[in-house]
Amino acid sequence: MTTGRSHGTGTGTGQSAGQELEGMSPEQLARLAAELDDVEVVHNTRKFPVPGTRAEKRAERTVAAWFALSALSGLAFIVAFLWWPHEYVGPFQPGHTLYSLYTPVIGFTFGFAVLALGIAVISYVKKFFPDEVSVQQRHDGPSDEVARQTVVAQLVQAGKDTTIGRRTLIKRSAGAAAGLFGIGLGIAAIAPLVRNPWKEGDDSPLWITGWKSKPGETVYLRTDTGVLGEIARIRPEDMEPGSMQTVFPYRESERGDKEALLHAQRASDAPVMLIRLRPGTPVVKRPGQEDFNYGDYYAFSKICTHLGCPTSLYQAQDNRILCPCHQSQFLATEYAKPIFGPATRPLPQLPITVNDEGYFVARSDFIEAVGPAFWERRP
């Protein structure tokens, strides 16, 4: 040991040091590594000095059981994430219970996999790591050559002290748990990228909203009264100058259809702010959207183009639309362009008019994507 220390400090040649190190056993190399690091082992006692006792086997089975539970939970998460019914099913319809359990199931299985994996690791440390008290002196600067060559032996010796090498049951269960947990994380991370959001062309979900109409179908602007089946379509005379209402799409074919009415109100891209400016208010219109308004009435998406929060506040004094989440502000008199905060593009404007019955209707769907700005937009 003394010779090894002298080689490490440079009193001998590197070649002689290497030859002497090659002749040492792993235990000797580990002790040398501790000495080179100025580590003094004050106390080191194994949890099970006599291998193969009932208590040791019981502890091993306990740790392996937690790893196995983590592996099973990780496998259940993968199966549920890929094959559990996740398409929307309305209340009182066949399959609604399974659909409503999708999020709880994947949440529980993923969470339990993490919990069981953590308990298994902590249990192994507490049950099998030796009780050791060591004191190490602190040194500055890089380690010398001998220290770098002996650190691997020190790690190997640590593995022997923790007895992980001879515990096949724990290694296999831990490998299964870590592997399945890693696969689950990979699937959860990659799965959203596998689906092609543009596969339906112009009818892709990111392009269309509930305001898109079919031939011969009228889409009305409807306000929420708090009663789902109560239909309240909007007329121009229903609003005072300087006022705002939140409106949703409505079709006469949806009357009495609670599922369709509920979907229209809950769809993330459906809410629209219908604003009536004061008469004579100067307005700057966006090129190509000069006829999207009806008189002093303008309809803008209520979904902030920053991170999708609802722009629920309207200040009639200065005609500003405010997002309460991150304080983005949009100017209603200039095609709802952002004038403050992190939002980078205007709120999409819904083309509106009034039909022969005197109700506000949507002339078409939005001509651009609703919601947070993303990498692809229509001209």
Coordinates of N, CA and C in Angstrom, one line a residue, residues 209-289:
T209 N -63.3 24.3 -36.8 CA -63.9 24.4 -35.5 C -65.3 24.1 -35.6
G210 N -66.1 24.2 -34.4 CA -67.5 24.0 -34.4 C -68.3 25.0 -35.2
W211 N -67.6 26.1 -35.7 CA -68.3 27.1 -36.5 C -68.4 26.8 -38.0
K212 N -67.7 25.7 -38.4 CA -67.8 25.3 -39.8 C -69.2 24.7 -40.0
S213 N -69.8 25.2 -41.1 CA -71.2 24.7 -41.4 C -71.1 23.8 -42.6
K214 N -72.2 23.0 -42.7 CA -72.3 22.1 -43.9 C -73.3 22.8 -44.8
P215 N -73.4 22.4 -46.1 CA -74.3 23.0 -47.1 C -75.7 22.9 -46.6
G216 N -76.4 24.1 -46.6 CA -77.8 24.2 -46.2 C -77.9 24.3 -44.7
E217 N -76.9 24.4 -44.0 CA -76.9 24.5 -42.5 C -76.5 25.9 -42.0
T218 N -77.3 26.5 -41.1 CA -77.0 27.8 -40.6 C -76.4 27.6 -39.2
V219 N -75.3 28.3 -38.9 CA -74.7 28.3 -37.6 C -75.0 29.6 -36.9
Y220 N -75.8 29.6 -35.9 CA -76.2 30.8 -35.1 C -75.2 31.1 -34.0
L221 N -75.2 32.3 -33.6 CA -74.4 32.7 -32.4 C -75.4 32.6 -31.2
R222 N -75.0 31.7 -30.3 CA -75.9 31.4 -29.1 C -75.1 31.8 -27.8
T223 N -75.8 32.4 -26.9 CA -75.2 32.7 -25.6 C -75.6 31.6 -24.6
D224 N -74.8 31.4 -23.6 CA -75.1 30.4 -22.5 C -76.0 31.0 -21.4
T225 N -77.1 30.5 -21.2 CA -78.0 31.0 -20.2 C -77.9 30.2 -18.8
G226 N -77.1 29.2 -18.9 CA -76.9 28.3 -17.7 C -77.8 27.1 -17.7
V227 N -78.8 27.1 -18.6 CA -79.7 25.9 -18.8 C -79.3 25.4 -20.2
L228 N -78.8 24.1 -20.2 CA -78.3 23.5 -21.5 C -79.4 23.5 -22.6
G229 N -80.6 23.1 -22.3 CA -81.6 23.0 -23.4 C -82.3 24.3 -23.7
E230 N -81.9 25.4 -23.0 CA -82.6 26.7 -23.3 C -81.7 27.4 -24.4
I231 N -82.3 27.6 -25.6 CA -81.6 28.2 -26.7 C -81.8 29.7 -26.7
A232 N -80.7 30.4 -26.7 CA -80.8 31.9 -26.7 C -79.9 32.4 -27.8
R233 N -80.5 32.6 -29.0 CA -79.8 33.2 -30.1 C -79.7 34.7 -29.9
I234 N -78.7 35.3 -30.6 CA -78.4 36.7 -30.3 C -78.9 37.5 -31.5
R235 N -79.6 38.7 -31.2 CA -80.0 39.7 -32.1 C -79.1 40.9 -31.9
P236 N -79.0 41.8 -32.9 CA -78.2 43.0 -32.6 C -78.8 43.9 -31.5
E237 N -80.1 43.9 -31.4 CA -80.7 44.8 -30.4 C -80.5 44.2 -28.9
D238 N -80.0 43.0 -28.8 CA -79.7 42.4 -27.5 C -78.5 43.0 -26.8
M239 N -77.7 43.8 -27.5 CA -76.5 44.3 -26.9 C -76.4 45.8 -26.9
E240 N -75.9 46.3 -25.8 CA -75.7 47.8 -25.7 C -74.4 48.2 -26.3
P241 N -74.2 49.4 -26.8 CA -72.9 49.8 -27.3 C -71.8 49.7 -26.2
G242 N -70.7 49.2 -26.6 CA -69.6 49.0 -25.6 C -69.7 47.8 -24.8
S243 N -70.6 46.8 -25.2 CA -70.7 45.6 -24.4 C -70.1 44.4 -25.1
M244 N -70.0 43.3 -24.4 CA -69.5 42.1 -24.9 C -70.2 40.9 -24.4
Q245 N -70.4 39.9 -25.3 CA -71.0 38.6 -24.9 C -70.2 37.4 -25.4
T246 N -70.1 36.4 -24.6 CA -69.5 35.1 -25.0 C -70.5 34.3 -25.7
V247 N -70.2 33.9 -27.0 CA -71.2 33.1 -27.8 C -70.6 31.8 -28.2
F248 N -71.5 30.9 -28.6 CA -71.1 29.5 -29.0 C -71.9 29.2 -30.3
P249 N -71.3 28.2 -31.0 CA -72.1 27.8 -32.3 C -73.3 27.0 -32.0
Y250 N -74.3 27.2 -32.8 CA -75.6 26.5 -32.6 C -76.2 26.2 -33.9
R251 N -76.7 25.0 -34.1 CA -77.5 24.6 -35.3 C -78.9 24.1 -34.9
E252 N -79.9 24.3 -35.7 CA -81.2 23.9 -35.3 C -81.3 22.4 -35.2
S253 N -80.4 21.7 -35.9 CA -80.3 20.2 -35.8 C -79.9 19.7 -34.4
E254 N -79.3 20.6 -33.6 CA -78.8 20.3 -32.3 C -79.9 20.5 -31.2
R255 N -81.0 21.1 -31.6 CA -82.1 21.4 -30.6 C -82.5 20.1 -29.9
G256 N -82.5 20.0 -28.6 CA -82.9 18.8 -27.9 C -81.8 17.8 -27.8
D257 N -80.7 17.9 -28.5 CA -79.6 17.0 -28.4 C -78.6 17.5 -27.4
K258 N -78.7 17.0 -26.1 CA -77.9 17.5 -25.0 C -76.4 17.2 -25.3
E259 N -76.1 16.1 -25.9 CA -74.7 15.8 -26.1 C -74.1 16.8 -27.1
A260 N -74.8 17.1 -28.2 CA -74.3 18.1 -29.2 C -74.2 19.5 -28.6
L261 N -75.2 19.9 -27.8 CA -75.2 21.2 -27.2 C -74.0 21.3 -26.2
L262 N -73.8 20.2 -25.4 CA -72.7 20.3 -24.4 C -71.4 20.3 -25.1
H263 N -71.2 19.6 -26.2 CA -70.0 19.6 -26.9 C -69.7 21.0 -27.5
A264 N -70.7 21.6 -28.0 CA -70.5 22.9 -28.6 C -70.0 24.0 -27.6
Q265 N -70.4 23.8 -26.3 CA -70.0 24.7 -25.3 C -68.7 24.4 -24.7
R266 N -68.3 23.1 -24.7 CA -67.1 22.6 -24.1 C -65.9 22.5 -25.0
A267 N -66.2 22.6 -26.3 CA -65.1 22.5 -27.3 C -64.1 23.7 -27.0
S268 N -62.8 23.3 -27.0 CA -61.8 24.3 -26.7 C -61.7 25.5 -27.7
D269 N -62.1 25.3 -28.9 CA -61.9 26.3 -29.9 C -63.3 27.0 -30.2
A270 N -64.3 26.7 -29.4 CA -65.6 27.2 -29.8 C -65.9 28.6 -29.2
P271 N -65.5 29.0 -28.0 CA -65.9 30.3 -27.5 C -65.5 31.5 -28.3
V272 N -66.4 32.4 -28.5 CA -66.2 33.6 -29.3 C -66.6 34.9 -28.5
M273 N -65.9 35.9 -28.6 CA -66.3 37.2 -28.0 C -67.0 38.0 -29.1
L274 N -68.3 38.3 -28.8 CA -69.1 39.2 -29.7 C -69.1 40.6 -29.0
I275 N -68.4 41.5 -29.7 CA -68.2 42.9 -29.1 C -69.0 43.9 -30.0
R276 N -69.7 44.8 -29.3 CA -70.4 45.9 -30.0 C -69.6 47.2 -29.6
L277 N -69.0 47.8 -30.6 CA -68.2 49.0 -30.3 C -69.2 50.2 -30.3
R278 N -68.8 51.2 -29.7 CA -69.6 52.4 -29.6 C -69.7 53.0 -31.1
P279 N -70.9 53.6 -31.4 CA -71.0 54.1 -32.8 C -70.0 55.2 -33.0
G280 N -69.4 55.2 -34.3 CA -68.4 56.2 -34.7 C -67.0 55.9 -34.2
T281 N -66.8 54.7 -33.6 CA -65.4 54.4 -33.2 C -64.5 54.1 -34.4
P282 N -63.4 54.8 -34.5 CA -62.5 54.5 -35.6 C -62.0 53.0 -35.6
V283 N -62.0 52.4 -36.7 CA -61.6 51.0 -36.8 C -60.6 50.7 -37.9
V284 N -59.5 50.0 -37.6 CA -58.6 49.5 -38.6 C -58.8 48.1 -38.9
K285 N -59.2 47.7 -40.1 CA -59.5 46.3 -40.4 C -58.3 45.6 -41.0
R286 N -58.3 44.3 -40.8 CA -57.2 43.5 -41.3 C -57.4 43.3 -42.8
P287 N -56.4 43.4 -43.6 CA -56.5 43.1 -45.1 C -57.1 41.8 -45.3
G288 N -58.1 41.7 -46.2 CA -58.7 40.5 -46.5 C -59.9 40.1 -45.6
Q289 N -60.1 40.9 -44.5 CA -61.2 40.7 -43.6 C -62.0 41.9 -43.4

